[in-house]
Structures are given as structure tokens and as C-alpha cells.
């Protein structure tokens, strides 16, 4: 089981894998460091991967806040401030925690930030983005275009897109794929899930069969992707 730790002025959830082994920076969806994110970090640690989770809302999550309250915080989130916090956590994974390599995995808003961070920090061994919230129209609090910036990612990328995504149109996802395919290095693996919704990985949405089926296919693919990019000796 993991624990909450301090990294400088930040709080994060840490689940420790094997000593000097691989690491993963986890960037959650709007739920913050909720139960499912903690469970995912613990699962990775059980596979030997040290998982460190970004606390996007500084102590607020679905454990103690409503989704509406978290949505208000999300609308105030500053791109550059968030990226600075994520970089600090990545420094901690590769520095104090002694991880040999590190990747990043994000969901929804965290999937967007995984792409943005991957474009800026080429220490990352892999980028995994589940249903990233990357509409072509930026919100007022957003300063970076994740679709355009994705062309700057050097590492391999695994991205999952649900066909019933109400946040990101099929055209926007195709634009993201075009940007990723334009890269001179770094393989792109795209998963397309017919009938699944935005946020299909959230187990609260698994009463819809298409969402449950999408998760059952996508999560093992992500674990394999981590094994071959971050956990392997040569990936």
C-alpha cells in the first residue's frame, strides 16, 4: 500500500516498487488522488514500478469534494504552474527515489498534461494518455495546445480514444494522431474504443458495457506498454 509524502512543498501519493527500478508519474483525472488512482498506483508498485501521483488540487479529491467543486478548481488550474509541479515530481522519481527510468500516465485532464509534459521533458521513457481532454478550442485558463505540442514528444506514446467522447471530437483526435505521426522518433500506439465514453476508465462508469469492455482491453495494453518502454532494460 502506498502513502502520502511531501516532495518539497507538494504532497503526492507514493507507491514504492523495486529499488532502483522503473518509475511512473501518474496524472489523475478530475477525481484527483481518489481511490481508483491510488489502487492503480498500488498495482504498479506490485509489478515493481514506483508510482508517484500528482496532487492536482492540493488535497482535494473525490474523497472529500464533489465533482462540481473539483470542476471549479479545474477551471482555475494554470498550465505552467501544473507543469512545474509535475516536473518537480519527475525530478524526485529520477533523483531521490533512484528510479532508473520513468514514464508518465494520465487520464482525461491528466492525459492532456501527459502529452504536454512529454513534449517538454525528454527524460520520459513513455507517455500514456487515456481519453486525454484535448479539444482544439482551448479553455480560458489554458495556455498550451496539447494537439500541436504533441509533435514534440520524443518518447513512444500510447493513446486511447473512445468514440462517444463528448469532450473531444473525432476530428480533434485525428489531429492529435496527425501530430504524433509527424514525429521523427517515438512510436505511436492508438487504441480506438467504439461506443465508449470520455472517462471510460473510471470504474463508476463501468455499468455501461462499452466502457467496461474498453477498460478491460486498454489497461492491460498500458501495462504492457510500461513494461516495454519504462520497465525494460533496453526500451
PDB file of C-alpha atoms in Angstrom:
ATOM      1  CA  UNK A   1       0.000   0.000   0.000  1.00  0.00           C
ATOM      2  CA  UNK A   2       1.181   3.498  -0.803  1.00  0.00           C
ATOM      3  CA  UNK A   3       1.322   6.577   1.360  1.00  0.00           C
ATOM      4  CA  UNK A   4       1.101  10.332   1.067  1.00  0.00           C
ATOM      5  CA  UNK A   5       4.509  12.000   1.056  1.00  0.00           C
ATOM      6  CA  UNK A   6       5.919  15.512   0.822  1.00  0.00           C
ATOM      7  CA  UNK A   7       8.048  16.488  -2.152  1.00  0.00           C
ATOM      8  CA  UNK A   8       9.268  19.955  -1.331  1.00  0.00           C
ATOM      9  CA  UNK A   9       6.091  21.996  -0.867  1.00  0.00           C
ATOM     10  CA  UNK A  10       3.994  19.432  -2.734  1.00  0.00           C
ATOM     11  CA  UNK A  11       2.032  16.459  -1.459  1.00  0.00           C
ATOM     12  CA  UNK A  12       1.927  13.301  -3.570  1.00  0.00           C
ATOM     13  CA  UNK A  13       0.822   9.689  -3.283  1.00  0.00           C
ATOM     14  CA  UNK A  14       3.765   7.288  -3.436  1.00  0.00           C
ATOM     15  CA  UNK A  15       3.583   3.539  -4.012  1.00  0.00           C
ATOM     16  CA  UNK A  16       7.106   2.109  -3.965  1.00  0.00           C
ATOM     17  CA  UNK A  17       8.240  -0.597  -6.372  1.00  0.00           C
ATOM     18  CA  UNK A  18      11.577  -2.318  -6.553  1.00  0.00           C
ATOM     19  CA  UNK A  19      14.737  -0.482  -5.546  1.00  0.00           C
ATOM     20  CA  UNK A  20      16.422   1.355  -8.440  1.00  0.00           C
ATOM     21  CA  UNK A  21      13.694   0.096 -10.739  1.00  0.00           C
ATOM     22  CA  UNK A  22      11.372   1.962 -13.095  1.00  0.00           C
ATOM     23  CA  UNK A  23       9.075   4.799 -12.107  1.00  0.00           C
ATOM     24  CA  UNK A  24       5.785   6.239 -13.321  1.00  0.00           C
ATOM     25  CA  UNK A  25       4.387   9.700 -12.785  1.00  0.00           C
ATOM     26  CA  UNK A  26       0.602   9.460 -12.575  1.00  0.00           C
ATOM     27  CA  UNK A  27      -1.543  12.439 -13.556  1.00  0.00           C
ATOM     28  CA  UNK A  28      -5.144  11.882 -12.461  1.00  0.00           C
ATOM     29  CA  UNK A  29      -8.440  12.889 -13.943  1.00  0.00           C
ATOM     30  CA  UNK A  30     -10.787  15.368 -12.271  1.00  0.00           C
ATOM     31  CA  UNK A  31     -11.193  12.942  -9.356  1.00  0.00           C
ATOM     32  CA  UNK A  32      -7.760  13.955  -8.058  1.00  0.00           C
ATOM     33  CA  UNK A  33      -5.963  11.340  -5.983  1.00  0.00           C
ATOM     34  CA  UNK A  34      -9.127   9.331  -5.458  1.00  0.00           C
ATOM     35  CA  UNK A  35      -9.415   5.681  -4.528  1.00  0.00           C
ATOM     36  CA  UNK A  36      -9.100   4.300  -8.058  1.00  0.00           C
ATOM     37  CA  UNK A  37      -5.935   6.291  -8.759  1.00  0.00           C
ATOM     38  CA  UNK A  38      -4.411   5.039  -5.507  1.00  0.00           C
ATOM     39  CA  UNK A  39      -5.371   1.488  -6.438  1.00  0.00           C
ATOM     40  CA  UNK A  40      -3.675   1.927  -9.818  1.00  0.00           C
ATOM     41  CA  UNK A  41      -0.510   3.223  -8.181  1.00  0.00           C
ATOM     42  CA  UNK A  42      -0.511   0.289  -5.773  1.00  0.00           C
ATOM     43  CA  UNK A  43      -0.969  -2.153  -8.666  1.00  0.00           C
ATOM     44  CA  UNK A  44       2.013  -0.674 -10.477  1.00  0.00           C
ATOM     45  CA  UNK A  45       4.110  -0.932  -7.317  1.00  0.00           C
ATOM     46  CA  UNK A  46       3.132  -4.592  -7.072  1.00  0.00           C
ATOM     47  CA  UNK A  47       4.649  -5.020 -10.545  1.00  0.00           C
ATOM     48  CA  UNK A  48       7.885  -3.373  -9.374  1.00  0.00           C
ATOM     49  CA  UNK A  49       7.152   0.103 -10.725  1.00  0.00           C
ATOM     50  CA  UNK A  50       7.408   3.026  -8.298  1.00  0.00           C
ATOM     51  CA  UNK A  51       4.356   5.227  -8.861  1.00  0.00           C
ATOM     52  CA  UNK A  52       4.211   8.865  -7.775  1.00  0.00           C
ATOM     53  CA  UNK A  53       0.884  10.667  -8.193  1.00  0.00           C
ATOM     54  CA  UNK A  54       0.476  14.390  -8.751  1.00  0.00           C
ATOM     55  CA  UNK A  55      -1.963  16.127  -6.406  1.00  0.00           C
ATOM     56  CA  UNK A  56      -3.617  18.481  -8.888  1.00  0.00           C
ATOM     57  CA  UNK A  57      -5.967  20.088  -6.371  1.00  0.00           C
ATOM     58  CA  UNK A  58      -3.688  20.210  -3.315  1.00  0.00           C
ATOM     59  CA  UNK A  59      -5.560  17.863  -1.017  1.00  0.00           C
ATOM     60  CA  UNK A  60      -8.938  17.924  -2.731  1.00  0.00           C
ATOM     61  CA  UNK A  61     -10.260  14.804  -4.437  1.00  0.00           C
ATOM     62  CA  UNK A  62     -13.444  12.785  -4.704  1.00  0.00           C
ATOM     63  CA  UNK A  63     -12.588  11.548  -1.203  1.00  0.00           C
ATOM     64  CA  UNK A  64     -13.630  14.916   0.239  1.00  0.00           C
ATOM     65  CA  UNK A  65     -15.128  17.013  -2.589  1.00  0.00           C
ATOM     66  CA  UNK A  66     -17.882  16.812  -5.170  1.00  0.00           C
ATOM     67  CA  UNK A  67     -17.150  16.652  -8.878  1.00  0.00           C
ATOM     68  CA  UNK A  68     -18.751  20.088  -9.239  1.00  0.00           C
ATOM     69  CA  UNK A  69     -16.336  21.513  -6.660  1.00  0.00           C
ATOM     70  CA  UNK A  70     -13.391  19.872  -8.409  1.00  0.00           C
ATOM     71  CA  UNK A  71     -14.631  21.226 -11.748  1.00  0.00           C
ATOM     72  CA  UNK A  72     -14.398  24.734 -10.323  1.00  0.00           C
ATOM     73  CA  UNK A  73     -10.800  24.074  -9.280  1.00  0.00           C
ATOM     74  CA  UNK A  74     -10.011  22.609 -12.700  1.00  0.00           C
ATOM     75  CA  UNK A  75     -11.249  25.801 -14.371  1.00  0.00           C
ATOM     76  CA  UNK A  76      -8.635  27.742 -12.391  1.00  0.00           C
ATOM     77  CA  UNK A  77      -5.723  25.369 -12.999  1.00  0.00           C
ATOM     78  CA  UNK A  78      -2.753  27.111 -14.630  1.00  0.00           C
ATOM     79  CA  UNK A  79      -0.874  25.114 -17.273  1.00  0.00           C
ATOM     80  CA  UNK A  80       2.608  26.347 -16.445  1.00  0.00           C
ATOM     81  CA  UNK A  81       2.162  26.003 -12.681  1.00  0.00           C
ATOM     82  CA  UNK A  82       0.874  22.446 -13.127  1.00  0.00           C
ATOM     83  CA  UNK A  83       3.736  21.509 -15.456  1.00  0.00           C
ATOM     84  CA  UNK A  84       6.248  22.913 -12.959  1.00  0.00           C
ATOM     85  CA  UNK A  85       4.780  20.710 -10.210  1.00  0.00           C
ATOM     86  CA  UNK A  86       4.852  17.646 -12.472  1.00  0.00           C
ATOM     87  CA  UNK A  87       8.488  18.331 -13.401  1.00  0.00           C
ATOM     88  CA  UNK A  88       9.349  18.574  -9.704  1.00  0.00           C
ATOM     89  CA  UNK A  89       7.782  15.159  -9.123  1.00  0.00           C
ATOM     90  CA  UNK A  90       9.621  13.688 -12.115  1.00  0.00           C
ATOM     91  CA  UNK A  91      12.873  15.084 -10.703  1.00  0.00           C
ATOM     92  CA  UNK A  92      12.042  13.306  -7.443  1.00  0.00           C
ATOM     93  CA  UNK A  93      11.373   9.981  -9.192  1.00  0.00           C
ATOM     94  CA  UNK A  94      14.648  10.087 -11.112  1.00  0.00           C
ATOM     95  CA  UNK A  95      16.605  11.669  -8.263  1.00  0.00           C
ATOM     96  CA  UNK A  96      15.784  10.968  -4.629  1.00  0.00           C
ATOM     97  CA  UNK A  97      13.734   7.844  -5.369  1.00  0.00           C
ATOM     98  CA  UNK A  98      16.504   6.429  -7.571  1.00  0.00           C
ATOM     99  CA  UNK A  99      14.321   5.249 -10.451  1.00  0.00           C
ATOM    100  CA  UNK A 100      16.334   4.021 -13.430  1.00  0.00           C
ATOM    101  CA  UNK A 101      13.791   5.392 -15.929  1.00  0.00           C
ATOM    102  CA  UNK A 102      10.376   6.995 -15.684  1.00  0.00           C
ATOM    103  CA  UNK A 103       7.283   7.336 -17.806  1.00  0.00           C
ATOM    104  CA  UNK A 104       4.076   9.301 -17.398  1.00  0.00           C
ATOM    105  CA  UNK A 105       0.470   8.142 -17.430  1.00  0.00           C
ATOM    106  CA  UNK A 106      -2.543  10.428 -17.364  1.00  0.00           C
ATOM    107  CA  UNK A 107      -6.315  10.287 -17.566  1.00  0.00           C
ATOM    108  CA  UNK A 108      -8.641  12.978 -19.005  1.00  0.00           C
ATOM    109  CA  UNK A 109      -7.076  16.275 -17.856  1.00  0.00           C
ATOM    110  CA  UNK A 110      -4.070  14.232 -16.755  1.00  0.00           C
ATOM    111  CA  UNK A 111      -3.890  12.705 -20.239  1.00  0.00           C
ATOM    112  CA  UNK A 112      -3.641  16.214 -21.669  1.00  0.00           C
ATOM    113  CA  UNK A 113      -0.860  17.073 -19.230  1.00  0.00           C
ATOM    114  CA  UNK A 114       0.935  13.797 -20.029  1.00  0.00           C
ATOM    115  CA  UNK A 115       1.169  14.950 -23.647  1.00  0.00           C
ATOM    116  CA  UNK A 116       2.264  18.468 -22.648  1.00  0.00           C
ATOM    117  CA  UNK A 117       4.906  17.161 -20.244  1.00  0.00           C
ATOM    118  CA  UNK A 118       6.128  14.623 -22.780  1.00  0.00           C
ATOM    119  CA  UNK A 119       6.691  17.409 -25.293  1.00  0.00           C
ATOM    120  CA  UNK A 120       8.763  19.368 -22.784  1.00  0.00           C
ATOM    121  CA  UNK A 121      10.718  16.761 -20.838  1.00  0.00           C
ATOM    122  CA  UNK A 122      12.569  14.242 -22.963  1.00  0.00           C
ATOM    123  CA  UNK A 123      13.710  12.256 -19.940  1.00  0.00           C
ATOM    124  CA  UNK A 124      10.384  10.423 -20.130  1.00  0.00           C
ATOM    125  CA  UNK A 125      10.651   6.877 -21.437  1.00  0.00           C
ATOM    126  CA  UNK A 126       7.000   6.637 -22.433  1.00  0.00           C
ATOM    127  CA  UNK A 127       3.760   8.635 -22.457  1.00  0.00           C
ATOM    128  CA  UNK A 128       0.375   7.014 -21.811  1.00  0.00           C
ATOM    129  CA  UNK A 129      -2.768   9.115 -22.260  1.00  0.00           C
ATOM    130  CA  UNK A 130      -6.209   7.652 -21.539  1.00  0.00           C
ATOM    131  CA  UNK A 131      -9.016   9.665 -23.191  1.00  0.00           C
ATOM    132  CA  UNK A 132      -6.971  12.893 -22.984  1.00  0.00           C
ATOM    133  CA  UNK A 133      -9.076  16.043 -22.834  1.00  0.00           C
ATOM    134  CA  UNK A 134      -7.572  17.780 -25.857  1.00  0.00           C
ATOM    135  CA  UNK A 135     -10.273  19.735 -27.673  1.00  0.00           C
ATOM    136  CA  UNK A 136      -8.889  22.083 -30.317  1.00  0.00           C
ATOM    137  CA  UNK A 137     -10.630  25.014 -28.597  1.00  0.00           C
ATOM    138  CA  UNK A 138      -8.581  25.928 -25.520  1.00  0.00           C
ATOM    139  CA  UNK A 139     -10.289  26.909 -22.288  1.00  0.00           C
ATOM    140  CA  UNK A 140      -9.652  30.399 -20.851  1.00  0.00           C
ATOM    141  CA  UNK A 141      -7.217  29.063 -18.236  1.00  0.00           C
ATOM    142  CA  UNK A 142      -5.201  27.026 -20.766  1.00  0.00           C
ATOM    143  CA  UNK A 143      -2.133  28.424 -22.481  1.00  0.00           C
ATOM    144  CA  UNK A 144      -0.758  25.391 -24.333  1.00  0.00           C
ATOM    145  CA  UNK A 145      -2.218  23.449 -27.262  1.00  0.00           C
ATOM    146  CA  UNK A 146      -1.664  19.771 -26.493  1.00  0.00           C
ATOM    147  CA  UNK A 147      -2.535  18.704 -30.042  1.00  0.00           C
ATOM    148  CA  UNK A 148       0.154  20.893 -31.597  1.00  0.00           C
ATOM    149  CA  UNK A 149       2.667  20.299 -28.822  1.00  0.00           C
ATOM    150  CA  UNK A 150       2.357  16.512 -29.133  1.00  0.00           C
ATOM    151  CA  UNK A 151       4.559  16.722 -32.230  1.00  0.00           C
ATOM    152  CA  UNK A 152       7.457  17.495 -29.878  1.00  0.00           C
ATOM    153  CA  UNK A 153       7.246  14.265 -27.863  1.00  0.00           C
ATOM    154  CA  UNK A 154      10.351  12.118 -28.385  1.00  0.00           C
ATOM    155  CA  UNK A 155       9.201   9.050 -26.434  1.00  0.00           C
ATOM    156  CA  UNK A 156       6.767   6.345 -27.545  1.00  0.00           C
ATOM    157  CA  UNK A 157       3.118   7.271 -26.957  1.00  0.00           C
ATOM    158  CA  UNK A 158       0.067   5.132 -26.195  1.00  0.00           C
ATOM    159  CA  UNK A 159      -3.232   6.990 -26.507  1.00  0.00           C
ATOM    160  CA  UNK A 160      -6.776   5.678 -26.031  1.00  0.00           C
ATOM    161  CA  UNK A 161      -9.804   7.342 -27.596  1.00  0.00           C
ATOM    162  CA  UNK A 162     -13.489   6.465 -27.023  1.00  0.00           C
ATOM    163  CA  UNK A 163     -15.805   7.058 -29.969  1.00  0.00           C
ATOM    164  CA  UNK A 164     -18.552   8.568 -27.774  1.00  0.00           C
ATOM    165  CA  UNK A 165     -16.185  11.139 -26.240  1.00  0.00           C
ATOM    166  CA  UNK A 166     -18.309  14.263 -25.680  1.00  0.00           C
ATOM    167  CA  UNK A 167     -15.233  16.340 -24.750  1.00  0.00           C
ATOM    168  CA  UNK A 168     -13.047  15.651 -27.786  1.00  0.00           C
ATOM    169  CA  UNK A 169     -14.385  15.304 -31.316  1.00  0.00           C
ATOM    170  CA  UNK A 170     -13.191  12.605 -33.695  1.00  0.00           C
ATOM    171  CA  UNK A 171     -11.662  15.371 -35.826  1.00  0.00           C
ATOM    172  CA  UNK A 172      -9.627  16.610 -32.865  1.00  0.00           C
ATOM    173  CA  UNK A 173      -8.409  13.110 -32.110  1.00  0.00           C
ATOM    174  CA  UNK A 174      -7.412  12.688 -35.756  1.00  0.00           C
ATOM    175  CA  UNK A 175      -5.491  15.969 -35.491  1.00  0.00           C
ATOM    176  CA  UNK A 176      -3.700  14.600 -32.419  1.00  0.00           C
ATOM    177  CA  UNK A 177      -2.810  11.441 -34.318  1.00  0.00           C
ATOM    178  CA  UNK A 178      -1.506  13.506 -37.230  1.00  0.00           C
ATOM    179  CA  UNK A 179       0.724  15.468 -34.855  1.00  0.00           C
ATOM    180  CA  UNK A 180       2.018  12.287 -33.229  1.00  0.00           C
ATOM    181  CA  UNK A 181       2.617  10.618 -36.599  1.00  0.00           C
ATOM    182  CA  UNK A 182       4.652  13.608 -37.767  1.00  0.00           C
ATOM    183  CA  UNK A 183       7.359  12.956 -35.174  1.00  0.00           C
ATOM    184  CA  UNK A 184      10.798  11.869 -36.391  1.00  0.00           C
ATOM    185  CA  UNK A 185      11.147   9.487 -33.436  1.00  0.00           C
ATOM    186  CA  UNK A 186       8.871   7.780 -30.971  1.00  0.00           C
ATOM    187  CA  UNK A 187       6.322   5.144 -31.942  1.00  0.00           C
ATOM    188  CA  UNK A 188       2.594   5.874 -31.668  1.00  0.00           C
ATOM    189  CA  UNK A 189       0.073   3.299 -30.464  1.00  0.00           C
ATOM    190  CA  UNK A 190      -3.570   4.366 -30.798  1.00  0.00           C
ATOM    191  CA  UNK A 191      -6.488   2.482 -29.257  1.00  0.00           C
ATOM    192  CA  UNK A 192      -9.996   3.229 -30.533  1.00  0.00           C
ATOM    193  CA  UNK A 193     -12.953   2.087 -28.437  1.00  0.00           C
ATOM    194  CA  UNK A 194     -16.345   2.088 -30.242  1.00  0.00           C
ATOM    195  CA  UNK A 195     -19.251   3.201 -28.076  1.00  0.00           C
ATOM    196  CA  UNK A 196     -17.137   4.048 -25.036  1.00  0.00           C
ATOM    197  CA  UNK A 197     -17.460   7.386 -23.235  1.00  0.00           C
ATOM    198  CA  UNK A 198     -14.988  10.034 -22.163  1.00  0.00           C
ATOM    199  CA  UNK A 199     -13.567   8.831 -18.851  1.00  0.00           C
ATOM    200  CA  UNK A 200     -14.324   5.180 -19.643  1.00  0.00           C
ATOM    201  CA  UNK A 201     -11.515   4.055 -17.329  1.00  0.00           C
ATOM    202  CA  UNK A 202     -13.445   5.386 -14.314  1.00  0.00           C
ATOM    203  CA  UNK A 203     -14.966   2.292 -12.761  1.00  0.00           C
ATOM    204  CA  UNK A 204     -18.025   4.319 -11.720  1.00  0.00           C
ATOM    205  CA  UNK A 205     -18.904   4.276 -15.426  1.00  0.00           C
ATOM    206  CA  UNK A 206     -18.499   0.542 -15.934  1.00  0.00           C
ATOM    207  CA  UNK A 207     -22.216  -0.089 -15.645  1.00  0.00           C
ATOM    208  CA  UNK A 208     -22.159   0.744 -19.370  1.00  0.00           C
ATOM    209  CA  UNK A 209     -20.826  -2.398 -21.101  1.00  0.00           C
ATOM    210  CA  UNK A 210     -18.854  -0.458 -23.738  1.00  0.00           C
ATOM    211  CA  UNK A 211     -16.935   1.393 -21.019  1.00  0.00           C
ATOM    212  CA  UNK A 212     -16.178  -1.755 -19.049  1.00  0.00           C
ATOM    213  CA  UNK A 213     -15.053  -3.553 -22.216  1.00  0.00           C
ATOM    214  CA  UNK A 214     -12.840  -0.637 -23.233  1.00  0.00           C
ATOM    215  CA  UNK A 215     -11.133  -0.606 -19.841  1.00  0.00           C
ATOM    216  CA  UNK A 216     -10.641  -4.380 -19.862  1.00  0.00           C
ATOM    217  CA  UNK A 217      -8.760  -4.033 -23.166  1.00  0.00           C
ATOM    218  CA  UNK A 218      -6.949  -0.747 -22.575  1.00  0.00           C
ATOM    219  CA  UNK A 219      -5.496  -1.270 -19.098  1.00  0.00           C
ATOM    220  CA  UNK A 220      -3.533  -4.453 -19.950  1.00  0.00           C
ATOM    221  CA  UNK A 221      -2.210  -2.719 -23.073  1.00  0.00           C
ATOM    222  CA  UNK A 222      -0.984   0.150 -20.908  1.00  0.00           C
ATOM    223  CA  UNK A 223       0.733  -2.232 -18.503  1.00  0.00           C
ATOM    224  CA  UNK A 224       2.491  -3.942 -21.407  1.00  0.00           C
ATOM    225  CA  UNK A 225       3.478  -0.555 -22.815  1.00  0.00           C
ATOM    226  CA  UNK A 226       5.027   0.369 -19.457  1.00  0.00           C
ATOM    227  CA  UNK A 227       6.855  -2.969 -19.356  1.00  0.00           C
ATOM    228  CA  UNK A 228       8.389  -2.421 -22.782  1.00  0.00           C
ATOM    229  CA  UNK A 229       9.235   1.271 -22.524  1.00  0.00           C
ATOM    230  CA  UNK A 230       9.915   2.026 -18.889  1.00  0.00           C
ATOM    231  CA  UNK A 231      10.464  -1.246 -17.063  1.00  0.00           C
ATOM    232  CA  UNK A 232      12.698  -2.926 -19.647  1.00  0.00           C
ATOM    233  CA  UNK A 233      16.449  -2.627 -19.625  1.00  0.00           C
ATOM    234  CA  UNK A 234      16.661  -1.505 -23.250  1.00  0.00           C
ATOM    235  CA  UNK A 235      13.281   0.151 -24.041  1.00  0.00           C
TER     236      UNK A 235
END
